[in-house]
């Protein structure tokens, strides 16, 4: 990364999401903070990104590195800590042992499952640590990558697997080898042990697809509602896994000009949501059992998409249709 007339280098990890080895092309996810420096000139994105497949000779920061695959930043969002990289026509990639990750479903993960973290710990090459999924979904507040001193809240999965510098942007897999998270942080307080964090893969993939569809920027559809949990239950299912369910309610009156104004009302209990594309084809549908689900799903929305929500209003179920037909209904990240 160029900083004035000086140069600096950093190391992290990344996960191959889409691979066309025959043509030497790939799409990779990593953390935004891995390829960004707030002190750098311009937009702060690294001007030289090299990827090193497992087993290659690493020569970070050297112009003479022969085993690196040159990559280009194509999009992402600082506030989601996701960056998307592209590789095109790489001879090194064609002859590498790289494989694309098998994508799991982070929404079905449960606390207590065995997980494995793979990444470039301490910049010494790929290593693996194991542990359990301690919390399948929670929010943590961290300093913004921007260097402004602002705080950013991330939804993460917590793990007891060891996470170290260099693991950022790497993979957290379940016991079946499916990608369930992108590692992004750990708790470094002196009196805390075994608390690493990963961004849920469902969320990370949605951010990636959103950025690729919006010329590198992330634009999330917004209903314009504030939602609160009014009831939470935790039960052990038939497989011995802890399952948490929440009842989610619109918390405040809606303001004029938001997408759901006049359609959703304070006190509505959200039951389910179905997202349709501009042609009326179903993109996704889900029962709303956790507070984060609606916001995550709306990352899949684009201009002129619509959402149908089933809500319980004063004890009666009703369905409302909300159209995202204005740019003002989208937040830019």
Tab-separated table of C-alpha atoms in Angstrom:
chain	number	residue	atom	x	y	z
A	1	UNK	CA	0.000	0.000	0.000
A	2	UNK	CA	1.479	3.369	-0.973
A	3	UNK	CA	1.562	5.875	1.897
A	4	UNK	CA	2.992	9.142	0.596
A	5	UNK	CA	6.445	8.213	-0.698
A	6	UNK	CA	6.682	5.214	1.639
A	7	UNK	CA	5.526	1.647	1.113
A	8	UNK	CA	3.918	-0.706	3.579
A	9	UNK	CA	2.736	-4.285	3.341
A	10	UNK	CA	0.296	-6.407	5.301
A	11	UNK	CA	-0.742	-10.050	5.210
A	12	UNK	CA	-4.110	-11.681	5.598
A	13	UNK	CA	-6.181	-14.538	4.221
A	14	UNK	CA	-8.836	-15.042	1.578
A	15	UNK	CA	-11.334	-17.626	0.377
A	16	UNK	CA	-11.924	-18.674	-3.239
A	17	UNK	CA	-15.676	-18.459	-3.851
A	18	UNK	CA	-15.788	-18.980	-7.611
A	19	UNK	CA	-13.065	-20.641	-9.690
A	20	UNK	CA	-12.527	-21.083	-13.423
A	21	UNK	CA	-9.145	-22.792	-13.359
A	22	UNK	CA	-9.127	-23.517	-17.101
A	23	UNK	CA	-9.063	-19.793	-17.869
A	24	UNK	CA	-7.185	-18.722	-14.753
A	25	UNK	CA	-10.100	-16.731	-13.296
A	26	UNK	CA	-11.336	-16.537	-9.722
A	27	UNK	CA	-13.454	-14.528	-7.297
A	28	UNK	CA	-12.098	-14.238	-3.757
A	29	UNK	CA	-13.583	-12.872	-0.536
A	30	UNK	CA	-11.432	-11.329	2.172
A	31	UNK	CA	-11.847	-8.658	4.836
A	32	UNK	CA	-11.947	-5.009	3.820
A	33	UNK	CA	-9.430	-4.183	6.520
A	34	UNK	CA	-6.924	-6.594	4.932
A	35	UNK	CA	-6.627	-4.544	1.718
A	36	UNK	CA	-7.289	-1.061	3.145
A	37	UNK	CA	-5.097	1.438	4.996
A	38	UNK	CA	-6.593	4.698	6.250
A	39	UNK	CA	-3.187	6.404	5.897
A	40	UNK	CA	-2.763	5.497	2.244
A	41	UNK	CA	-3.257	7.919	-0.608
A	42	UNK	CA	-6.440	7.982	-2.654
A	43	UNK	CA	-9.201	5.599	-1.597
A	44	UNK	CA	-6.925	3.655	0.765
A	45	UNK	CA	-7.223	0.404	-1.201
A	46	UNK	CA	-3.951	-1.414	-1.811
A	47	UNK	CA	-2.430	-0.684	-5.202
A	48	UNK	CA	-0.766	-4.102	-5.332
A	49	UNK	CA	-2.602	-7.212	-4.148
A	50	UNK	CA	-0.892	-10.596	-4.483
A	51	UNK	CA	-2.421	-13.943	-3.583
A	52	UNK	CA	-0.333	-16.938	-2.603
A	53	UNK	CA	-1.901	-20.406	-2.962
A	54	UNK	CA	-1.144	-22.902	-0.231
A	55	UNK	CA	2.254	-24.476	-0.767
A	56	UNK	CA	3.728	-21.541	-2.707
A	57	UNK	CA	6.869	-19.631	-1.818
A	58	UNK	CA	5.819	-16.412	-0.086
A	59	UNK	CA	7.786	-13.218	-0.686
A	60	UNK	CA	5.497	-10.490	0.611
A	61	UNK	CA	6.056	-6.982	-0.674
A	62	UNK	CA	8.799	-7.928	-3.124
A	63	UNK	CA	8.613	-6.849	-6.753
A	64	UNK	CA	10.460	-10.062	-7.575
A	65	UNK	CA	7.872	-12.395	-6.029
A	66	UNK	CA	7.297	-15.105	-8.620
A	67	UNK	CA	4.633	-17.199	-6.936
A	68	UNK	CA	2.015	-14.528	-6.309
A	69	UNK	CA	-1.235	-14.228	-8.232
A	70	UNK	CA	-2.093	-10.622	-9.011
A	71	UNK	CA	-5.598	-9.690	-7.925
A	72	UNK	CA	-7.795	-6.630	-8.331
A	73	UNK	CA	-10.205	-5.144	-5.806
A	74	UNK	CA	-13.655	-4.971	-7.441
A	75	UNK	CA	-15.957	-4.017	-4.592
A	76	UNK	CA	-17.063	-4.376	-1.013
A	77	UNK	CA	-18.033	-2.383	2.039
A	78	UNK	CA	-16.008	-1.119	4.977
A	79	UNK	CA	-18.989	-1.321	7.330
A	80	UNK	CA	-19.480	-5.011	6.480
A	81	UNK	CA	-15.703	-5.660	6.456
A	82	UNK	CA	-16.003	-7.550	3.171
A	83	UNK	CA	-13.823	-7.018	0.097
A	84	UNK	CA	-14.196	-8.839	-3.219
A	85	UNK	CA	-11.143	-9.583	-5.341
A	86	UNK	CA	-10.921	-10.807	-8.929
A	87	UNK	CA	-8.199	-12.747	-10.719
A	88	UNK	CA	-8.188	-12.950	-14.516
A	89	UNK	CA	-6.071	-15.036	-16.859
A	90	UNK	CA	-3.522	-16.144	-14.259
A	91	UNK	CA	-1.083	-18.853	-15.367
A	92	UNK	CA	-0.136	-19.429	-11.729
A	93	UNK	CA	-3.776	-20.076	-10.850
A	94	UNK	CA	-4.190	-22.493	-13.781
A	95	UNK	CA	-1.385	-24.646	-12.382
A	96	UNK	CA	-2.208	-24.269	-8.711
A	97	UNK	CA	-3.892	-26.655	-6.296
A	98	UNK	CA	-6.586	-24.075	-5.530
A	99	UNK	CA	-10.207	-25.184	-5.158
A	100	UNK	CA	-13.306	-23.126	-4.575
A	101	UNK	CA	-14.964	-23.419	-1.189
A	102	UNK	CA	-18.123	-25.428	-0.681
A	103	UNK	CA	-20.606	-22.904	0.688
A	104	UNK	CA	-22.571	-23.859	3.791
A	105	UNK	CA	-25.558	-22.197	5.441
A	106	UNK	CA	-24.658	-20.063	8.444
A	107	UNK	CA	-28.334	-19.636	9.348
A	108	UNK	CA	-28.618	-23.324	10.247
A	109	UNK	CA	-25.463	-23.458	12.390
A	110	UNK	CA	-25.948	-24.116	16.076
A	111	UNK	CA	-23.833	-23.433	19.156
A	112	UNK	CA	-21.664	-26.393	20.122
A	113	UNK	CA	-20.825	-27.520	16.589
A	114	UNK	CA	-17.214	-28.306	15.767
A	115	UNK	CA	-15.551	-25.719	13.518
A	116	UNK	CA	-12.177	-25.271	11.844
A	117	UNK	CA	-10.405	-21.984	11.128
A	118	UNK	CA	-7.949	-21.907	8.214
A	119	UNK	CA	-5.817	-18.896	7.411
A	120	UNK	CA	-2.440	-17.215	7.214
A	121	UNK	CA	-1.859	-16.940	10.956
A	122	UNK	CA	0.943	-14.464	11.793
A	123	UNK	CA	1.764	-14.314	8.071
A	124	UNK	CA	3.609	-17.642	8.305
A	125	UNK	CA	1.529	-19.555	5.742
A	126	UNK	CA	-1.698	-21.484	5.995
A	127	UNK	CA	-2.512	-23.207	9.273
A	128	UNK	CA	-5.593	-24.739	10.837
A	129	UNK	CA	-7.088	-24.511	14.320
A	130	UNK	CA	-10.188	-26.175	15.692
A	131	UNK	CA	-12.810	-25.384	18.281
A	132	UNK	CA	-16.547	-25.073	18.658
A	133	UNK	CA	-19.092	-22.527	17.582
A	134	UNK	CA	-19.670	-20.702	20.860
A	135	UNK	CA	-22.411	-18.320	19.678
A	136	UNK	CA	-24.062	-18.686	16.276
A	137	UNK	CA	-25.130	-15.024	15.972
A	138	UNK	CA	-24.342	-11.933	18.013
A	139	UNK	CA	-23.332	-8.312	17.557
A	140	UNK	CA	-19.933	-6.887	18.472
A	141	UNK	CA	-18.800	-3.268	18.283
A	142	UNK	CA	-15.330	-2.486	16.944
A	143	UNK	CA	-13.321	0.509	15.784
A	144	UNK	CA	-14.050	1.438	12.183
A	145	UNK	CA	-11.396	0.509	9.624
A	146	UNK	CA	-11.570	4.133	8.442
A	147	UNK	CA	-9.286	5.256	11.292
A	148	UNK	CA	-11.806	7.964	12.213
A	149	UNK	CA	-12.361	6.642	15.710
A	150	UNK	CA	-15.984	5.796	14.901
A	151	UNK	CA	-17.489	2.529	16.081
A	152	UNK	CA	-19.030	-0.081	13.779
A	153	UNK	CA	-21.357	-2.893	14.812
A	154	UNK	CA	-20.899	-6.262	13.079
A	155	UNK	CA	-23.061	-9.373	13.224
A	156	UNK	CA	-20.694	-12.264	13.848
A	157	UNK	CA	-20.369	-15.891	14.856
A	158	UNK	CA	-18.170	-16.531	17.905
A	159	UNK	CA	-15.739	-19.440	18.049
A	160	UNK	CA	-13.301	-20.933	20.543
A	161	UNK	CA	-10.917	-21.854	17.680
A	162	UNK	CA	-7.661	-19.888	17.887
A	163	UNK	CA	-7.677	-16.738	15.715
A	164	UNK	CA	-4.484	-14.713	15.226
A	165	UNK	CA	-3.160	-11.823	13.174
A	166	UNK	CA	-3.165	-12.931	9.556
A	167	UNK	CA	-6.313	-15.050	9.920
A	168	UNK	CA	-8.425	-12.051	8.862
A	169	UNK	CA	-10.347	-12.812	5.680
A	170	UNK	CA	-9.827	-16.545	6.059
A	171	UNK	CA	-12.296	-19.382	6.353
A	172	UNK	CA	-14.280	-20.960	9.148
A	173	UNK	CA	-15.548	-24.389	8.092
A	174	UNK	CA	-18.019	-26.753	9.704
A	175	UNK	CA	-17.234	-30.424	10.367
A	176	UNK	CA	-18.367	-31.332	6.832
A	177	UNK	CA	-15.900	-28.925	5.224
A	178	UNK	CA	-18.497	-26.322	4.266
A	179	UNK	CA	-17.677	-22.633	4.529
A	180	UNK	CA	-19.809	-21.031	7.230
A	181	UNK	CA	-17.901	-17.846	8.068
A	182	UNK	CA	-15.216	-15.336	7.084
A	183	UNK	CA	-12.888	-14.729	10.034
A	184	UNK	CA	-12.500	-11.039	10.874
A	185	UNK	CA	-11.524	-10.419	14.508
A	186	UNK	CA	-10.745	-11.696	17.979
A	187	UNK	CA	-11.105	-10.338	21.489
A	188	UNK	CA	-7.644	-9.213	22.657
A	189	UNK	CA	-8.481	-8.155	26.225
A	190	UNK	CA	-6.036	-9.585	28.760
A	191	UNK	CA	-8.695	-11.387	30.775
A	192	UNK	CA	-10.461	-12.963	27.758
A	193	UNK	CA	-9.549	-16.242	26.091
A	194	UNK	CA	-10.783	-18.167	23.050
A	195	UNK	CA	-13.110	-15.552	21.599
A	196	UNK	CA	-12.641	-15.269	17.847
A	197	UNK	CA	-15.207	-13.906	15.421
A	198	UNK	CA	-16.305	-14.674	11.878
A	199	UNK	CA	-18.798	-12.938	9.611
A	200	UNK	CA	-21.643	-15.358	8.718
A	201	UNK	CA	-21.124	-16.721	5.200
A	202	UNK	CA	-24.717	-16.022	4.151
A	203	UNK	CA	-24.173	-12.365	4.922
A	204	UNK	CA	-20.718	-12.278	3.303
A	205	UNK	CA	-21.954	-13.855	0.061
A	206	UNK	CA	-24.914	-11.445	-0.045
A	207	UNK	CA	-22.530	-8.485	0.347
A	208	UNK	CA	-20.316	-9.900	-2.416
A	209	UNK	CA	-23.214	-10.371	-4.846
A	210	UNK	CA	-24.584	-6.932	-3.990
A	211	UNK	CA	-21.229	-5.275	-4.684
A	212	UNK	CA	-20.812	-7.118	-7.994
A	213	UNK	CA	-24.311	-6.056	-9.052
A	214	UNK	CA	-23.740	-2.394	-8.116
A	215	UNK	CA	-20.372	-1.602	-9.714
A	216	UNK	CA	-18.448	-2.313	-6.540
A	217	UNK	CA	-20.695	-0.490	-4.079
A	218	UNK	CA	-23.052	-2.121	-1.596
A	219	UNK	CA	-26.635	-0.799	-1.674
A	220	UNK	CA	-29.009	-2.344	0.849
A	221	UNK	CA	-32.767	-1.943	0.561
A	222	UNK	CA	-34.343	-0.383	3.641
A	223	UNK	CA	-37.907	-0.823	4.866
A	224	UNK	CA	-37.567	2.199	7.123
A	225	UNK	CA	-38.600	0.379	10.297
A	226	UNK	CA	-37.087	-0.078	13.733
A	227	UNK	CA	-37.461	-3.661	14.986
A	228	UNK	CA	-37.201	-5.028	18.509
A	229	UNK	CA	-37.282	-8.505	20.039
A	230	UNK	CA	-40.261	-8.927	22.347
A	231	UNK	CA	-39.804	-12.608	23.098
A	232	UNK	CA	-36.864	-15.006	22.915
A	233	UNK	CA	-36.806	-18.764	23.475
A	234	UNK	CA	-33.983	-21.269	23.575
A	235	UNK	CA	-34.745	-24.987	23.293
A	236	UNK	CA	-32.757	-28.164	22.651
A	237	UNK	CA	-33.956	-29.804	19.430
A	238	UNK	CA	-34.127	-33.528	18.633
A	239	UNK	CA	-30.491	-33.470	17.481
A	240	UNK	CA	-29.281	-32.051	20.776
A	241	UNK	CA	-28.602	-28.575	19.338
A	242	UNK	CA	-29.560	-25.327	21.024
A	243	UNK	CA	-32.114	-23.463	18.872
A	244	UNK	CA	-32.965	-19.827	19.555
A	245	UNK	CA	-36.159	-18.227	18.243
A	246	UNK	CA	-37.208	-14.603	18.594
A	247	UNK	CA	-40.472	-12.751	18.095
A	248	UNK	CA	-39.758	-9.500	16.255
A	249	UNK	CA	-41.974	-6.427	16.379
A	250	UNK	CA	-42.006	-3.041	14.647
A	251	UNK	CA	-40.887	-0.778	17.481
A	252	UNK	CA	-41.729	2.776	16.376
A	253	UNK	CA	-44.090	4.703	14.089
A	254	UNK	CA	-42.799	4.930	10.518
A	255	UNK	CA	-41.659	8.207	9.014
A	256	UNK	CA	-42.973	9.527	5.722
A	257	UNK	CA	-40.816	8.752	2.728
A	258	UNK	CA	-39.642	5.277	3.762
A	259	UNK	CA	-40.533	2.189	1.720
A	260	UNK	CA	-42.887	0.677	4.310
A	261	UNK	CA	-44.710	3.912	5.230
A	262	UNK	CA	-48.476	3.327	5.348
A	263	UNK	CA	-47.983	-0.431	5.014
A	264	UNK	CA	-46.332	-1.546	8.241
A	265	UNK	CA	-47.409	-0.164	11.586
A	266	UNK	CA	-45.932	0.126	15.051
A	267	UNK	CA	-46.707	-3.090	16.940
A	268	UNK	CA	-46.773	-5.355	13.863
A	269	UNK	CA	-45.152	-8.725	14.568
A	270	UNK	CA	-43.073	-9.898	11.606
A	271	UNK	CA	-43.865	-13.496	10.635
A	272	UNK	CA	-42.379	-14.129	7.182
A	273	UNK	CA	-40.908	-12.364	4.165
A	274	UNK	CA	-40.638	-13.243	0.470
A	275	UNK	CA	-38.446	-11.245	-1.897
A	276	UNK	CA	-39.331	-11.007	-5.615
A	277	UNK	CA	-37.162	-9.676	-8.438
A	278	UNK	CA	-38.332	-7.136	-11.028
A	279	UNK	CA	-39.875	-9.950	-13.115
A	280	UNK	CA	-41.853	-11.348	-10.193
A	281	UNK	CA	-39.631	-14.385	-9.641
A	282	UNK	CA	-39.058	-15.424	-6.034
A	283	UNK	CA	-35.502	-14.622	-4.922
A	284	UNK	CA	-35.801	-15.913	-1.361
A	285	UNK	CA	-38.398	-16.604	1.273
A	286	UNK	CA	-38.080	-17.240	4.995
A	287	UNK	CA	-39.951	-17.413	8.252
A	288	UNK	CA	-38.759	-14.605	10.519
A	289	UNK	CA	-37.426	-16.239	13.663
A	290	UNK	CA	-34.408	-14.003	14.398
A	291	UNK	CA	-33.983	-10.231	14.555
A	292	UNK	CA	-31.211	-10.080	11.939
A	293	UNK	CA	-32.975	-12.000	9.174
A	294	UNK	CA	-34.887	-9.204	7.432
A	295	UNK	CA	-31.867	-6.905	7.180
A	296	UNK	CA	-29.722	-9.732	5.813
A	297	UNK	CA	-32.324	-10.706	3.222
A	298	UNK	CA	-32.658	-7.137	1.963
A	299	UNK	CA	-29.033	-7.254	0.804
A	300	UNK	CA	-30.428	-9.382	-2.033
A	301	UNK	CA	-32.880	-6.666	-3.120
A	302	UNK	CA	-32.252	-4.473	-6.147
A	303	UNK	CA	-34.121	-1.532	-7.645
A	304	UNK	CA	-37.720	-2.481	-8.592
A	305	UNK	CA	-37.724	-5.623	-6.464
A	306	UNK	CA	-40.604	-6.081	-4.025
A	307	UNK	CA	-41.105	-7.801	-0.697
A	308	UNK	CA	-44.231	-9.445	0.670
A	309	UNK	CA	-44.373	-9.593	4.445
A	310	UNK	CA	-46.812	-11.519	6.575
A	311	UNK	CA	-47.388	-9.725	9.859
A	312	UNK	CA	-49.568	-10.210	12.896
A	313	UNK	CA	-51.488	-7.017	13.639
A	314	UNK	CA	-53.640	-6.948	16.763
A	315	UNK	CA	-53.924	-10.728	16.671
A	316	UNK	CA	-54.809	-10.968	12.981
A	317	UNK	CA	-52.421	-12.044	10.222
A	318	UNK	CA	-52.208	-9.811	7.170
A	319	UNK	CA	-49.927	-9.510	4.149
A	320	UNK	CA	-48.361	-6.304	2.867
A	321	UNK	CA	-46.418	-5.712	-0.358
A	322	UNK	CA	-43.560	-3.233	-0.352
A	323	UNK	CA	-41.908	-2.027	-3.550
A	324	UNK	CA	-38.316	-0.849	-3.737
A	325	UNK	CA	-38.922	1.371	-6.744
A	326	UNK	CA	-36.952	4.432	-5.597
A	327	UNK	CA	-33.218	4.898	-5.123
A	328	UNK	CA	-34.013	6.651	-1.843
A	329	UNK	CA	-35.120	3.278	-0.435
A	330	UNK	CA	-31.502	2.058	-0.525
A	331	UNK	CA	-28.613	2.835	1.829
A	332	UNK	CA	-25.132	3.033	0.346
A	333	UNK	CA	-22.216	1.380	2.139
